Coordinates of C-alpha atoms in Angstrom, one line a residue:
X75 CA 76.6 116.2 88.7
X76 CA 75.7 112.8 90.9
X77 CA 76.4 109.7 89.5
X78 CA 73.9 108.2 91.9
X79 CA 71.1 106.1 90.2
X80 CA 68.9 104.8 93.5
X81 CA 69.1 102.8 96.4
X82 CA 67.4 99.3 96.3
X83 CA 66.6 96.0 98.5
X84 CA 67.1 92.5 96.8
X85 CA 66.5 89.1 98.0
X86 CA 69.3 87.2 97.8
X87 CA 71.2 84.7 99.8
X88 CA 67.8 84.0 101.6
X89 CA 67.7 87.7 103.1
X90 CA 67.3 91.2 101.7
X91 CA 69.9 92.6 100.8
X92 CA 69.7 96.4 100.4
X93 CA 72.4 98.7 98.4
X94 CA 73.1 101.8 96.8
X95 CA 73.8 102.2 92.9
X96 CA 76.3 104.9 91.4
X97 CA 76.4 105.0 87.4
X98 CA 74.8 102.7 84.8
X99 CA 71.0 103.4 84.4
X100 CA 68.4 101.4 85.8
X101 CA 67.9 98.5 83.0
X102 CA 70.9 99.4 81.2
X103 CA 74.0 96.9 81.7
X104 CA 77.2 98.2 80.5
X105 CA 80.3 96.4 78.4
X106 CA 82.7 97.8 81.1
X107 CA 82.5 95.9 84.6
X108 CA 80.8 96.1 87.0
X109 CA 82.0 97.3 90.7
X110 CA 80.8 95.9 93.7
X111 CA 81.8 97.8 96.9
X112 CA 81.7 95.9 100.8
X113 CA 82.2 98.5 103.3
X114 CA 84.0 97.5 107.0
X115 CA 82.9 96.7 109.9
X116 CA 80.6 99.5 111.3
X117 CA 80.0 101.4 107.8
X118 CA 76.5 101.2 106.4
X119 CA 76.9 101.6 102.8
X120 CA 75.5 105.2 102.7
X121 CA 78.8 106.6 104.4
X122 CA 80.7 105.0 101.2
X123 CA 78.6 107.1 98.7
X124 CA 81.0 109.6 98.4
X125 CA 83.3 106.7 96.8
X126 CA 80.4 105.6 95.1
X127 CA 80.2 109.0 93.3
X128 CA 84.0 108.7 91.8
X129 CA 83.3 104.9 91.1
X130 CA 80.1 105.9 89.0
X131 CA 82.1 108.3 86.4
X132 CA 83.6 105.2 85.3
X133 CA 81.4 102.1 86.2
X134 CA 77.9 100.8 87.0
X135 CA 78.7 100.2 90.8
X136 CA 76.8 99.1 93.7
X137 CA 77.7 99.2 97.4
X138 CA 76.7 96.8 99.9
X139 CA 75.3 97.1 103.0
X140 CA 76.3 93.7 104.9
X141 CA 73.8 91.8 106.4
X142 CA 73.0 93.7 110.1
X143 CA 74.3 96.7 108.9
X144 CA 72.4 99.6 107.2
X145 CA 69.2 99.1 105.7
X146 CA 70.1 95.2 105.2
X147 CA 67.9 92.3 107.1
X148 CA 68.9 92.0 110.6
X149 CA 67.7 89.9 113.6
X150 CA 68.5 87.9 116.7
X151 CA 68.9 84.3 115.0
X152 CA 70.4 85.4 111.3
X153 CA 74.0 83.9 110.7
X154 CA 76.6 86.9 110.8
X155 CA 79.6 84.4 110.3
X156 CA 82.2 85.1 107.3
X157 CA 80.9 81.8 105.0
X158 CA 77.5 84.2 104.8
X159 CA 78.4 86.8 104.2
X160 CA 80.5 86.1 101.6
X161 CA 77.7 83.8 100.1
X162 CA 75.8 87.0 100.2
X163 CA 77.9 88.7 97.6
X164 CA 78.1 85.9 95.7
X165 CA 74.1 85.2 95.9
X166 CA 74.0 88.9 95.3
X167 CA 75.6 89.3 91.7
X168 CA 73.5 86.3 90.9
X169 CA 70.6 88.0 91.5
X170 CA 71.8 91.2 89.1
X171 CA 73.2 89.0 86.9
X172 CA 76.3 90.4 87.0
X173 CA 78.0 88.7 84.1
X174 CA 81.9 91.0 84.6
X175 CA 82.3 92.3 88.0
X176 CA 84.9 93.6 90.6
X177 CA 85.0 93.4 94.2
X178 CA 86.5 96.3 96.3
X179 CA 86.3 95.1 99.7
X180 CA 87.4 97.8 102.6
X181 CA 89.0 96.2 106.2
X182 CA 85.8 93.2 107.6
X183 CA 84.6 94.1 103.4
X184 CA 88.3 92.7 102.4
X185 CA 88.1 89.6 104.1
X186 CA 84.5 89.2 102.8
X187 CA 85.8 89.4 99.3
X188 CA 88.7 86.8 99.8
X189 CA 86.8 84.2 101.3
X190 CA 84.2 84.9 98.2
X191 CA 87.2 85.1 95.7
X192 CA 87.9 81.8 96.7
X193 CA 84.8 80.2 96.0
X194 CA 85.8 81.0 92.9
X195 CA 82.1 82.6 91.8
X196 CA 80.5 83.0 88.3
X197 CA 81.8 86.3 86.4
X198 CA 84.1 87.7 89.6
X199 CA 87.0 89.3 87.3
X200 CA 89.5 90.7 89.9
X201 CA 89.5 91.4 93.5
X202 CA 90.5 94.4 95.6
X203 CA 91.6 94.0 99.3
X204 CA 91.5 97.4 101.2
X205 CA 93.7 97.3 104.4
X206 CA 92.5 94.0 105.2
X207 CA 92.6 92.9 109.0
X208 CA 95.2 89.9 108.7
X209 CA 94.3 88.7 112.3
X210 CA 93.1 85.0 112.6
X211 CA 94.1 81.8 114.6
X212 CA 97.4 81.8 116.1
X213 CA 98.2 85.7 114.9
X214 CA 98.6 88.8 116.3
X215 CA 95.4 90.7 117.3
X216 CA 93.7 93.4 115.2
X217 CA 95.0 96.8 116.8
X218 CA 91.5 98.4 116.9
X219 CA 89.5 96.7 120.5
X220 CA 85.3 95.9 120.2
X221 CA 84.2 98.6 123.2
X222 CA 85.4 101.5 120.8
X223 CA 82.5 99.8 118.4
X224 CA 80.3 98.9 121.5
X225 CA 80.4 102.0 123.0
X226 CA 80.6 104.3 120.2
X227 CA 77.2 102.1 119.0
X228 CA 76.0 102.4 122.1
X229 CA 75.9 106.1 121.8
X230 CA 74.6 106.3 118.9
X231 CA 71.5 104.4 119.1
X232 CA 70.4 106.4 121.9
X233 CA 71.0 109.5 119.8
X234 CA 74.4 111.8 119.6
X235 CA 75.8 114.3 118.1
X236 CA 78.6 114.8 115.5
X237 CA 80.4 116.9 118.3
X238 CA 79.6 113.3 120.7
X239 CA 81.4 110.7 117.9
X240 CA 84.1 113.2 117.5
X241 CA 85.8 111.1 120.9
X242 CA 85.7 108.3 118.9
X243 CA 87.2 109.2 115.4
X244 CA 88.8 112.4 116.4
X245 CA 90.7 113.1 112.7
X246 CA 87.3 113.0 111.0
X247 CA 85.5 115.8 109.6
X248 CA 82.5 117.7 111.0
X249 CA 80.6 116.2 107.6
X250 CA 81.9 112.7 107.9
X251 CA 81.3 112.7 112.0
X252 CA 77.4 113.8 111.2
X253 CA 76.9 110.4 108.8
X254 CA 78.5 108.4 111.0
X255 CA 76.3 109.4 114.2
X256 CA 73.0 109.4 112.0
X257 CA 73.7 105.8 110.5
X258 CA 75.5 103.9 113.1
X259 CA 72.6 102.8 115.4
X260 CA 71.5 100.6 112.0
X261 CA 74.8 98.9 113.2
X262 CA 73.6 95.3 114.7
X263 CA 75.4 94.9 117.9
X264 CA 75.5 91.1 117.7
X265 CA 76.4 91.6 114.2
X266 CA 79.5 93.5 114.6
X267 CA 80.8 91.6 117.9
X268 CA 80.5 88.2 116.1
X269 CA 82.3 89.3 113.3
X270 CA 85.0 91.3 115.5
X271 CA 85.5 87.7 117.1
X272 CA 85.8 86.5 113.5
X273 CA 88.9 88.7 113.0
X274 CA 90.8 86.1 115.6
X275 CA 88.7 82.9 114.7
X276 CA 88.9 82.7 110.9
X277 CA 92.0 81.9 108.9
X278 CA 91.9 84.1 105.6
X279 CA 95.5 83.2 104.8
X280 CA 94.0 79.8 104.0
X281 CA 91.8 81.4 101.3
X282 CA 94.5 83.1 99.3
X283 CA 96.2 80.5 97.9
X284 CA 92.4 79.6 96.3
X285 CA 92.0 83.1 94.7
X286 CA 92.4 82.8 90.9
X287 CA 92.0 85.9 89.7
X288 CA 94.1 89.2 90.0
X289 CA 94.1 90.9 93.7
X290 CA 95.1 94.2 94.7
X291 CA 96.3 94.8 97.8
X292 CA 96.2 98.1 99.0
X293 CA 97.1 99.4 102.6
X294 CA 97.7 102.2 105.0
X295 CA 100.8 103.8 105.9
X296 CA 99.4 104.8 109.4
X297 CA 97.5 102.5 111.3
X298 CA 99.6 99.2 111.4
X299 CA 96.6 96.6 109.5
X300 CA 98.8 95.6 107.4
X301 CA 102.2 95.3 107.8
X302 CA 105.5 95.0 105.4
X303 CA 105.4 91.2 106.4
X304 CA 102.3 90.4 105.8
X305 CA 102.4 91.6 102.4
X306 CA 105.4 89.8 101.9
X307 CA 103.4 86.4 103.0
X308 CA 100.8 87.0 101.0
X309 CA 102.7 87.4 98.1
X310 CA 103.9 84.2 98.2
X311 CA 100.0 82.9 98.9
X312 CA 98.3 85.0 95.9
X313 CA 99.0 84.0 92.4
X314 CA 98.5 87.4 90.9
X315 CA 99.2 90.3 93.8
X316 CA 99.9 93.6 93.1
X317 CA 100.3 95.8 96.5
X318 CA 99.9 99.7 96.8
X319 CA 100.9 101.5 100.2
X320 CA 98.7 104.8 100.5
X321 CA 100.7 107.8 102.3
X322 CA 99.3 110.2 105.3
X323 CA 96.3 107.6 105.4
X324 CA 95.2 105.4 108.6
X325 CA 92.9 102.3 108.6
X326 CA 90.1 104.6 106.7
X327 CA 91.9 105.4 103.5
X328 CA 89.5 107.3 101.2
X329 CA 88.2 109.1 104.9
X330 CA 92.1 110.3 105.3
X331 CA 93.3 110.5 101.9
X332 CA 90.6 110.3 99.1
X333 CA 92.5 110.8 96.4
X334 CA 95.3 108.9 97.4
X335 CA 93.0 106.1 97.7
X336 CA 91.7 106.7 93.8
X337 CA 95.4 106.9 92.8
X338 CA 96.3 103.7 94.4
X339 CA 94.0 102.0 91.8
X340 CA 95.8 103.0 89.0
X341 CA 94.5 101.2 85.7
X342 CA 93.7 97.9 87.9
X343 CA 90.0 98.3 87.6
X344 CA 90.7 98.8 83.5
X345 CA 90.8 103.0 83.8
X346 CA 92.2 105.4 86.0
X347 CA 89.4 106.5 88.2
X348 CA 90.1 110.1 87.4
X349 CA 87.7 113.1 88.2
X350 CA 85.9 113.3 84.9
X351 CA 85.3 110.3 83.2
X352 CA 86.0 110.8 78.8
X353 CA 83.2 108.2 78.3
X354 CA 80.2 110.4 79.8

């Protein structure tokens, strides 16, 4: 049975922000927290429903489509920098007054939710950081280069094929290749490029040490994001860090190893997000 509820615009942060909803019923605002999801870079927030679906057994959660992405305001003078996009989230749980709630923040999402975590926002409870990118000013570049995102973009807006994005994420499967060549022409390409320059130009190690509440840090075996190092440094940055390392996954954790990915929760979020929730 879906967990989905509907999929809604909000205005928020001066733009609209639109977003998908797993769980809770519309009006109904639960005692557990709620989950707030930031996808990556070039992933509307409809290819995350399939998380959404697990996440919704267990907790009212929303995911995000970032501002030029998805169904989300767009356009050739709106501010794609980090500051507003994190604002957005923040501006965002405002406007649902979300009283208890959780950020999962996947790769760009990650860095969104540090840099919002360190605001230090009304009612944000914990914070998880998916494979974040841990480039920035005077550090070594992210491994992924902006023409696989131009070009793969590029394709897609003039209309491909799951076959055609296969050349781009070859590992993927024929269902997960179909969303991503039906939803990535929504993909702004001034949006993405600004924020792949942001991956060089914005120091998010200077944001952990103002994160106050408890961070997960989960990353990829395969893929080289994160490495041993870098969790090490940010351990001594974070107050509260736990860190999971997810087996036989690359950048795209829950695309490699979905399971894994739940796993690496474990009873961070309050629960385990197993299968079948005992509360339904």
């Amino acid at each position: 049975m879906s967990t989905f509820v509907y999929g809604a615009n909000v205005h928020a942060n001066g733009i609209r922000q639109h977003y998908l909803r797993f769980g809770g019923q519309q009006g109904e605002r639960k005692a557990r927290p709620s989950v707030v999801i930031i996808p990556g870079i070039t992933s509307p927030a409809v290819t995350w429903a399939f998380v959404g679906e697990r996440f919704g057994l267990h907790y009212d959660t929303y995911i995000l489509d970032v501002r030029g992405r998805g169904l989300s305001e767009a356009g050739a003078t709106l501010d794609y920098s980090l500051d507003a996009q994190s604002s957005d989230v923040i501006e965002f749980a405002g406007a649902l007054e979300l009283k208890d709630y959780i950020i999962v923040g996947h790769s760009m999402g990650a860095r969104i939710g540090a840099r919002a975590a360190a605001i230090e926002p009304t009612g944000l409870s914990r914070l998880v950081m998916v494979d974040p990118p841990v480039s920035g000013p005077g550090r070594r570049a992210y491994p992924s280069k902006l023409p696989w995102y131009v070009d793969s973009m590029a394709l897609a807006r003039k209309g491909c094929s799951a076959q055609d994005m296969k050349a781009f994420c070859p590992t993927w499967t024929e269902e997960q290749l179909r969303l991503r060549a039906q939803w990535l022409h929504t993909c702004d390409e001034r949006a993405i490029v600004e924020s792949f320059e942001g991956f060089h130009t914005d120091d998010v190690f200077a944001d952990f040490p103002k994160i106050r509440v408890p961070v997960l840090l989960m990353s990829a075996e395969r893929g080289e994001v994160v490495l041993p190092e870098d969790v090490k440094e940010m351990e001594g940055l974070i107050g509260e860090l736990a860190h999971v390392r997810v087996d036989n996954a690359g950048h795209m954790i829950p695309w490699d190893n979905e399971e894994g990915f739940y796993k690496a929760f474990g009873q961070f979020l309050g629960q385990h997000l197993t299968r079948v929730s005992q509360a339904c």
